[in-house]
Each structure stands twice: as C-alpha cells, then as structure tokens.
PDB file of C-alpha atoms in Angstrom:
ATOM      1  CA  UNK A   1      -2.147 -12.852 -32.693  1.00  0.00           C
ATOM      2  CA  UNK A   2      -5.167 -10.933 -32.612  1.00  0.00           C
ATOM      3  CA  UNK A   3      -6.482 -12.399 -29.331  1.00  0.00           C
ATOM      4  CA  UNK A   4      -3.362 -12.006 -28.008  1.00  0.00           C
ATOM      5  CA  UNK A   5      -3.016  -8.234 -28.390  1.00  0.00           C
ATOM      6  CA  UNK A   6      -6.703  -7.753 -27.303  1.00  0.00           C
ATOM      7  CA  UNK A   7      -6.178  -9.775 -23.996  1.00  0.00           C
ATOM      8  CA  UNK A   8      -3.401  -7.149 -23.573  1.00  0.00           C
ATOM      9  CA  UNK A   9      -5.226  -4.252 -24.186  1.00  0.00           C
ATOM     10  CA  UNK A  10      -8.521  -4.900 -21.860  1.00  0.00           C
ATOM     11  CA  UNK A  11      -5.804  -5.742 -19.368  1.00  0.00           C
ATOM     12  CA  UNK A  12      -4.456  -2.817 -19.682  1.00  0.00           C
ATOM     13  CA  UNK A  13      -7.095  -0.507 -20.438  1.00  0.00           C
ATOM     14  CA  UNK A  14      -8.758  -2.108 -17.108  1.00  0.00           C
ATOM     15  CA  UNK A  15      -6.096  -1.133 -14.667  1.00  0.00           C
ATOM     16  CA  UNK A  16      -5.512   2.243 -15.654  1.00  0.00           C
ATOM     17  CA  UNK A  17      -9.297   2.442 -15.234  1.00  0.00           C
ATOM     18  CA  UNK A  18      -9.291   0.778 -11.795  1.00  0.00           C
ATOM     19  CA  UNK A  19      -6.313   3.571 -10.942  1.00  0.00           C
ATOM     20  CA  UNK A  20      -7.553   6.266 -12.358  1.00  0.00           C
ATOM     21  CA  UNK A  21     -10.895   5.843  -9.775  1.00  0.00           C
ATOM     22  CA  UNK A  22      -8.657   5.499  -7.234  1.00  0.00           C
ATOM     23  CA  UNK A  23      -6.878   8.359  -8.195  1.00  0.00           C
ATOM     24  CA  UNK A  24      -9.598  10.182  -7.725  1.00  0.00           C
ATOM     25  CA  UNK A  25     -11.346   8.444  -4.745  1.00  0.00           C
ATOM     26  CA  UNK A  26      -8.612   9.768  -2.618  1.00  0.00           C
ATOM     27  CA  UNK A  27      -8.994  13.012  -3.883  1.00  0.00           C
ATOM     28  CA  UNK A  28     -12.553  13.483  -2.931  1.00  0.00           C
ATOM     29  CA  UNK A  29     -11.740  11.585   0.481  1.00  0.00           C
ATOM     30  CA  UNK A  30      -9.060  13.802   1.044  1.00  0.00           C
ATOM     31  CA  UNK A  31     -11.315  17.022   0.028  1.00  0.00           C
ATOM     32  CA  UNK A  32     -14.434  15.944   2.027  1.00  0.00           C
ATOM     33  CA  UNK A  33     -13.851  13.362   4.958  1.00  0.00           C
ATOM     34  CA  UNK A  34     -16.876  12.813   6.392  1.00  0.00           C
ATOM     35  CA  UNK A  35     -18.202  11.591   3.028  1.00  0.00           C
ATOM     36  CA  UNK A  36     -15.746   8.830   3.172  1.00  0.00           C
ATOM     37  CA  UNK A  37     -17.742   5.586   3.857  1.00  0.00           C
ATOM     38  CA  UNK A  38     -20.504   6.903   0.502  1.00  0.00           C
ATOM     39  CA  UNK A  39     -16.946   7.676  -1.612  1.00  0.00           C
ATOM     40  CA  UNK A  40     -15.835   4.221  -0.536  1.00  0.00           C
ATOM     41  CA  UNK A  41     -18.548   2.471  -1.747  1.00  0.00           C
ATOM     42  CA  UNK A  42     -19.078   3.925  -4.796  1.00  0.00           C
ATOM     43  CA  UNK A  43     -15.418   3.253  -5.754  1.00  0.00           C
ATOM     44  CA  UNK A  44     -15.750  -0.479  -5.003  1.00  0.00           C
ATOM     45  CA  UNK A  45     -18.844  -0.230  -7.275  1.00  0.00           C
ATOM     46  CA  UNK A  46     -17.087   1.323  -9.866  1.00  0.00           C
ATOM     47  CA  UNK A  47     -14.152  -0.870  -9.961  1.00  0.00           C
ATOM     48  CA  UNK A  48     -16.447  -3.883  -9.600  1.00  0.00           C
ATOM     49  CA  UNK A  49     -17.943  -2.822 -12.879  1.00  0.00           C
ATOM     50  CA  UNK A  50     -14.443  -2.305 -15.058  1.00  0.00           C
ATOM     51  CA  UNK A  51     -12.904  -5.456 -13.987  1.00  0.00           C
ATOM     52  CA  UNK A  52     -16.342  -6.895 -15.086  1.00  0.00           C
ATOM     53  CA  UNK A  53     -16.187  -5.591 -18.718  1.00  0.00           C
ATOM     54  CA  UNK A  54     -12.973  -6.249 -19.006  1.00  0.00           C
ATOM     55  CA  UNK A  55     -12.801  -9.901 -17.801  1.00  0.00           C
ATOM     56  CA  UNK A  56     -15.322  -9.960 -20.358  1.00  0.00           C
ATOM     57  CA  UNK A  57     -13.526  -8.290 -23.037  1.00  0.00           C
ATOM     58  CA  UNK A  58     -10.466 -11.115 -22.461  1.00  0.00           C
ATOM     59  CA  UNK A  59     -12.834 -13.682 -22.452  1.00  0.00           C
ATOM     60  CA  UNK A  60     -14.529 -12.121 -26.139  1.00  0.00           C
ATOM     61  CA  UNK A  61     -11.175 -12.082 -27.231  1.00  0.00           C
ATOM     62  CA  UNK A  62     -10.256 -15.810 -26.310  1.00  0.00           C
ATOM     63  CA  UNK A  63     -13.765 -17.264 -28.017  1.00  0.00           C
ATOM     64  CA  UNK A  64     -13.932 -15.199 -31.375  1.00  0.00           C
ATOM     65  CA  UNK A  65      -9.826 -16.556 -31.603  1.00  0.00           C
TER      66      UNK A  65
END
C-alpha cells in the first residue's frame, strides 16, 4: 500500500513540477522574446531533471516494497 501511494505521489508531484516550469517558461518568453531559444533550453533542462528524480522516486518506491 505504501508503494502504491508513493508511486502516486512522485507522479504527481512530477507533473505539477514539469507544469509549473512551463508555466513560467511562457511567461518569460512572452516578457522577453528574443531570449527565447536560452529560455527554451533551460526549460528542457529543467524538466529533464524532475522527470529524472521522480522516475527515480517510483522506482525507490517499487524496490524498498
């Protein structure tokens, strides 16, 4: 049971994370345009590194289970 409401969570937590840089990618795009390609990139970065921890987080919760 625990597993299972811990897969849930980091499932969760990581795509309001994922949003929530989107969110405000296109906010700064929007606000400054001609920084759009450096913006870009950083968000793929970012969201690169939540789906990583939490990937890792379901994967934590499946082994200690």
């Amino acid at each position: 049971l625990g597993a299972t409401i811990g897969c849930g969570l980091a499932a969760i937590g990581g795509g309001f994370g994922i949003g929530y840089i989107g969110k405000g990618a296109m906010e700064a795009m929007g606000r400054q345009p001609e920084e759009m390609n450096r913006i870009r990139t950083n968000m793929i970065l970012a969201i690169a590194f939540v789906e990583g921890v939490s990937i890792l987080a379901i994967i934590l919760c499946f082994i200690l289970a």
